[in-house]
Amino acid sequence: MNLNDRSIPELEAVAEGHSKDPLNSQSLHADAYVDPVWFDHEMRTIFARTWQWVCHGEKVREAGQYTTAVIAGMPIMVVRTHDDELKAFYNVCKHRAHELLQDEGTTRSIVCPYHAWTYDLDGGLIAARHTSHLPDFELGEICLDEVQVEEFGGFVYVNLDVTAPSLAEQAGDLGREIAHWAPDIDQLTFAHRLSYTIESNWKNVIDNFLECYHCHVAHKDFVSLVDMETYEVTTHGIYSSHMADAGKGDNTAYDVSSATVTKHAVWWLWPNTCLMRYPGRGNFIVLNVIPDGAGRTLETYDFFLETKAPNEAELESIAYLDEVLQVEDINLVESVQRGMSTPAFTQGRIVTDPTGSGLSEHGLHHFHGLVLDAYRTGVSS
């Protein structure tokens, strides 16, 4: 069965129980988390049509700098041209489809490692060995296929859908919120990456991120790091904000005695980008949630700090996230995935606090609504 085999009644079976009122709603049906057909549906209707995080702006700040990524299964490259324009292309040679660039770096031109077809940084073909004798072959008529690219909130995003509105247009006040709470974001630099493979659907990972109803139960150290009485979740168009003051006493997570950042400021950007500023020195963390099948998710945590080398307190905070918080969360979402694969669960009641506190799942409910909207758009198109 493929995407086009999905009828509206089948889609509505997955949506059954979800209400626009978070006080009276069920979660998504478990099939959306375990059935591979819905995963294939999401690759086309969500990940190939939304803005996907690639890197910090520092990585492609100078002419010739480039980086590569895989977006919705597609190889992509982002490059800064000699005219200081940011471009993104499918990382695919127009000759025999070999990938052109690897990893990241700096180059004056784009040379295919297979047959040395050469493109300028604007994507136009400028050289192709032993082709001058070919009839109806014009270098100037061949160029790389472009995708949308945008710098937003200090980072670079791409969108495979060339008709999609800009991220700045879609995201409303998010850019202003990031600039307010992280005014130093452009001066921060990449310092560390953590990577994980999780045996759970990507939506379970996002669900878990979007509510702190579980925090007092599952994250004893975290609830000593932030003041849970001030934790507030607010939903907007395609993002939600999660704000709390830093805890006022000693905590069991990591040392914040010399912190200059005293606000726990977190944003989730549809569909799979999580942006965070934790108490401590100037910092920003990007959690990129990467679907890798119906029951598997890859994660990267990129830490951007004031210096390339984390200080002692930052090393402690990274260790806490890696060795404590992530262990707790991965155990949670993997257990949920196993439970969803049984006949004992179809969906559960959303627990909502009308005041918008952290002890509420209205952020999760907001996410589910966007998922269902995308499903319907994919079927109707």
CSV table of N, CA, C and O in Angstrom, one decimal, residues 77-122:
chain,number,residue,atom,x,y,z
A,77,MET,N,23.1,20.3,-0.5
A,77,MET,CA,24.2,21.1,-0.1
A,77,MET,C,23.8,22.6,-0.1
A,77,MET,O,23.0,23.1,-0.8
A,78,VAL,N,24.5,23.3,0.9
A,78,VAL,CA,24.3,24.8,1.0
A,78,VAL,C,25.6,25.4,0.9
A,78,VAL,O,26.6,25.0,1.4
A,79,VAL,N,25.7,26.5,0.1
A,79,VAL,CA,27.0,27.1,-0.2
A,79,VAL,C,26.8,28.6,-0.3
A,79,VAL,O,25.7,29.2,-0.7
A,80,ARG,N,27.8,29.4,0.2
A,80,ARG,CA,27.9,30.8,0.1
A,80,ARG,C,28.6,31.2,-1.2
A,80,ARG,O,29.8,30.7,-1.5
A,81,THR,N,28.0,31.9,-2.1
A,81,THR,CA,28.5,32.2,-3.4
A,81,THR,C,29.6,33.3,-3.3
A,81,THR,O,29.7,34.0,-2.3
A,82,HIS,N,30.3,33.6,-4.4
A,82,HIS,CA,31.3,34.7,-4.4
A,82,HIS,C,30.6,36.0,-4.4
A,82,HIS,O,31.2,37.0,-4.1
A,83,ASP,N,29.3,36.1,-4.7
A,83,ASP,CA,28.5,37.3,-4.6
A,83,ASP,C,27.8,37.5,-3.2
A,83,ASP,O,26.9,38.3,-3.0
A,84,ASP,N,28.3,36.6,-2.2
A,84,ASP,CA,27.7,36.7,-0.9
A,84,ASP,C,26.3,36.3,-0.8
A,84,ASP,O,25.5,36.7,0.1
A,85,GLU,N,25.8,35.4,-1.7
A,85,GLU,CA,24.5,34.9,-1.7
A,85,GLU,C,24.5,33.5,-1.2
A,85,GLU,O,25.3,32.7,-1.5
A,86,LEU,N,23.5,33.2,-0.4
A,86,LEU,CA,23.4,31.8,0.1
A,86,LEU,C,22.5,31.0,-0.8
A,86,LEU,O,21.4,31.4,-1.2
A,87,LYS,N,23.0,29.8,-1.3
A,87,LYS,CA,22.3,29.0,-2.2
A,87,LYS,C,22.2,27.6,-1.7
A,87,LYS,O,23.1,27.1,-0.9
A,88,ALA,N,21.2,26.9,-2.0
A,88,ALA,CA,21.1,25.4,-1.7
A,88,ALA,C,20.6,24.7,-2.9
A,88,ALA,O,19.8,25.1,-3.7
A,89,PHE,N,21.2,23.5,-3.1
A,89,PHE,CA,20.9,22.7,-4.3
A,89,PHE,C,20.8,21.2,-3.8
A,89,PHE,O,21.3,20.8,-2.8
A,90,TYR,N,20.1,20.4,-4.7
A,90,TYR,CA,20.3,19.0,-4.5
A,90,TYR,C,21.7,18.6,-4.8
A,90,TYR,O,22.3,19.1,-5.8
A,91,ASN,N,22.3,17.9,-3.9
A,91,ASN,CA,23.7,17.5,-4.0
A,91,ASN,C,23.9,16.4,-5.0
A,91,ASN,O,24.4,15.3,-4.7
A,92,VAL,N,23.5,16.7,-6.3
A,92,VAL,CA,23.5,15.6,-7.3
A,92,VAL,C,24.0,16.1,-8.6
A,92,VAL,O,23.5,17.2,-9.1
A,93,CYS,N,25.0,15.5,-9.2
A,93,CYS,CA,25.5,15.9,-10.5
A,93,CYS,C,24.5,15.6,-11.6
A,93,CYS,O,23.9,14.6,-11.6
A,94,LYS,N,24.5,16.6,-12.5
A,94,LYS,CA,23.5,16.4,-13.7
A,94,LYS,C,24.0,15.5,-14.7
A,94,LYS,O,23.3,15.2,-15.7
A,95,HIS,N,25.2,14.9,-14.6
A,95,HIS,CA,25.8,14.0,-15.5
A,95,HIS,C,25.3,12.5,-15.2
A,95,HIS,O,24.5,12.0,-16.0
A,96,ARG,N,25.7,12.0,-14.1
A,96,ARG,CA,25.4,10.6,-13.7
A,96,ARG,C,24.9,10.5,-12.3
A,96,ARG,O,24.9,9.4,-11.7
A,97,ALA,N,24.5,11.6,-11.7
A,97,ALA,CA,23.8,11.6,-10.4
A,97,ALA,C,24.7,11.3,-9.2
A,97,ALA,O,24.2,11.1,-8.1
A,98,HIS,N,26.0,11.4,-9.4
A,98,HIS,CA,26.9,11.3,-8.2
A,98,HIS,C,26.8,12.4,-7.3
A,98,HIS,O,26.5,13.6,-7.7
A,99,GLU,N,26.9,12.2,-6.0
A,99,GLU,CA,26.9,13.3,-5.0
A,99,GLU,C,28.2,14.2,-5.2
A,99,GLU,O,29.3,13.7,-5.5
A,100,LEU,N,28.0,15.5,-5.1
A,100,LEU,CA,29.1,16.4,-5.5
A,100,LEU,C,30.0,16.8,-4.4
A,100,LEU,O,31.2,16.7,-4.5
A,101,LEU,N,29.4,17.2,-3.3
A,101,LEU,CA,30.2,17.6,-2.1
A,101,LEU,C,30.0,16.7,-1.0
A,101,LEU,O,28.9,16.1,-0.8
A,102,GLN,N,31.0,16.6,-0.1
A,102,GLN,CA,30.9,15.8,1.1
A,102,GLN,C,31.2,16.6,2.3
A,102,GLN,O,32.0,17.5,2.3
A,103,ASP,N,30.4,16.3,3.4
A,103,ASP,CA,30.6,16.9,4.7
A,103,ASP,C,30.5,18.4,4.6
A,103,ASP,O,29.5,19.0,4.3
A,104,GLU,N,31.6,19.1,4.9
A,104,GLU,CA,31.6,20.6,4.9
A,104,GLU,C,33.0,21.1,4.6
A,104,GLU,O,34.0,20.3,4.6
A,105,GLY,N,33.2,22.4,4.2
A,105,GLY,CA,34.5,22.9,3.9
A,105,GLY,C,34.4,24.2,3.1
A,105,GLY,O,33.4,24.9,3.1
A,106,THR,N,35.4,24.5,2.3
A,106,THR,CA,35.5,25.7,1.5
A,106,THR,C,36.0,25.3,0.1
A,106,THR,O,36.9,24.5,0.0
A,107,THR,N,35.4,25.8,-0.9
A,107,THR,CA,35.8,25.5,-2.3
A,107,THR,C,35.5,26.7,-3.2
A,107,THR,O,34.7,27.6,-2.9
A,108,ARG,N,36.3,26.8,-4.3
A,108,ARG,CA,36.1,27.9,-5.3
A,108,ARG,C,35.0,27.5,-6.3
A,108,ARG,O,34.4,28.3,-7.0
A,109,SER,N,34.9,26.2,-6.5
A,109,SER,CA,33.9,25.6,-7.5
A,109,SER,C,33.5,24.3,-7.0
A,109,SER,O,34.1,23.7,-6.1
A,110,ILE,N,32.4,23.7,-7.6
A,110,ILE,CA,31.9,22.4,-7.2
A,110,ILE,C,32.3,21.4,-8.3
A,110,ILE,O,31.8,21.5,-9.4
A,111,VAL,N,33.1,20.5,-7.9
A,111,VAL,CA,33.7,19.5,-8.9
A,111,VAL,C,33.2,18.1,-8.5
A,111,VAL,O,33.4,17.7,-7.4
A,112,CYS,N,32.6,17.5,-9.4
A,112,CYS,CA,32.1,16.1,-9.2
A,112,CYS,C,33.3,15.2,-9.1
A,112,CYS,O,34.1,15.1,-10.0
A,113,PRO,N,33.3,14.3,-8.0
A,113,PRO,CA,34.4,13.4,-7.9
A,113,PRO,C,34.3,12.2,-8.8
A,113,PRO,O,35.3,11.3,-8.8
A,114,TYR,N,33.3,12.1,-9.6
A,114,TYR,CA,33.1,10.9,-10.5
A,114,TYR,C,33.8,11.2,-11.8
A,114,TYR,O,34.7,10.5,-12.3
A,115,HIS,N,33.3,12.3,-12.5
A,115,HIS,CA,33.9,12.6,-13.9
A,115,HIS,C,34.3,14.0,-14.0
A,115,HIS,O,34.6,14.4,-15.1
A,116,ALA,N,34.4,14.7,-12.9
A,116,ALA,CA,35.0,16.1,-12.8
A,116,ALA,C,34.2,17.1,-13.6
A,116,ALA,O,34.7,18.1,-13.9
A,117,TRP,N,32.9,16.9,-13.8
A,117,TRP,CA,32.0,18.0,-14.2
A,117,TRP,C,32.1,19.0,-13.1
A,117,TRP,O,32.0,18.7,-11.9
A,118,THR,N,32.2,20.3,-13.6
A,118,THR,CA,32.5,21.4,-12.7
A,118,THR,C,31.4,22.5,-12.8
A,118,THR,O,31.1,22.9,-13.9
A,119,TYR,N,30.9,22.9,-11.6
A,119,TYR,CA,29.9,23.9,-11.5
A,119,TYR,C,30.4,25.1,-10.7
A,119,TYR,O,31.2,24.9,-9.8
A,120,ASP,N,29.9,26.3,-11.1
A,120,ASP,CA,30.2,27.4,-10.2
A,120,ASP,C,29.3,27.4,-9.0
A,120,ASP,O,28.4,26.6,-8.9
A,121,LEU,N,29.6,28.3,-8.1
A,121,LEU,CA,28.9,28.3,-6.8
A,121,LEU,C,27.4,28.7,-7.0
A,121,LEU,O,26.7,28.6,-6.0
A,122,ASP,N,27.1,29.3,-8.1
A,122,ASP,CA,25.7,29.6,-8.4
A,122,ASP,C,25.0,28.4,-9.0
A,122,ASP,O,23.8,28.5,-9.3
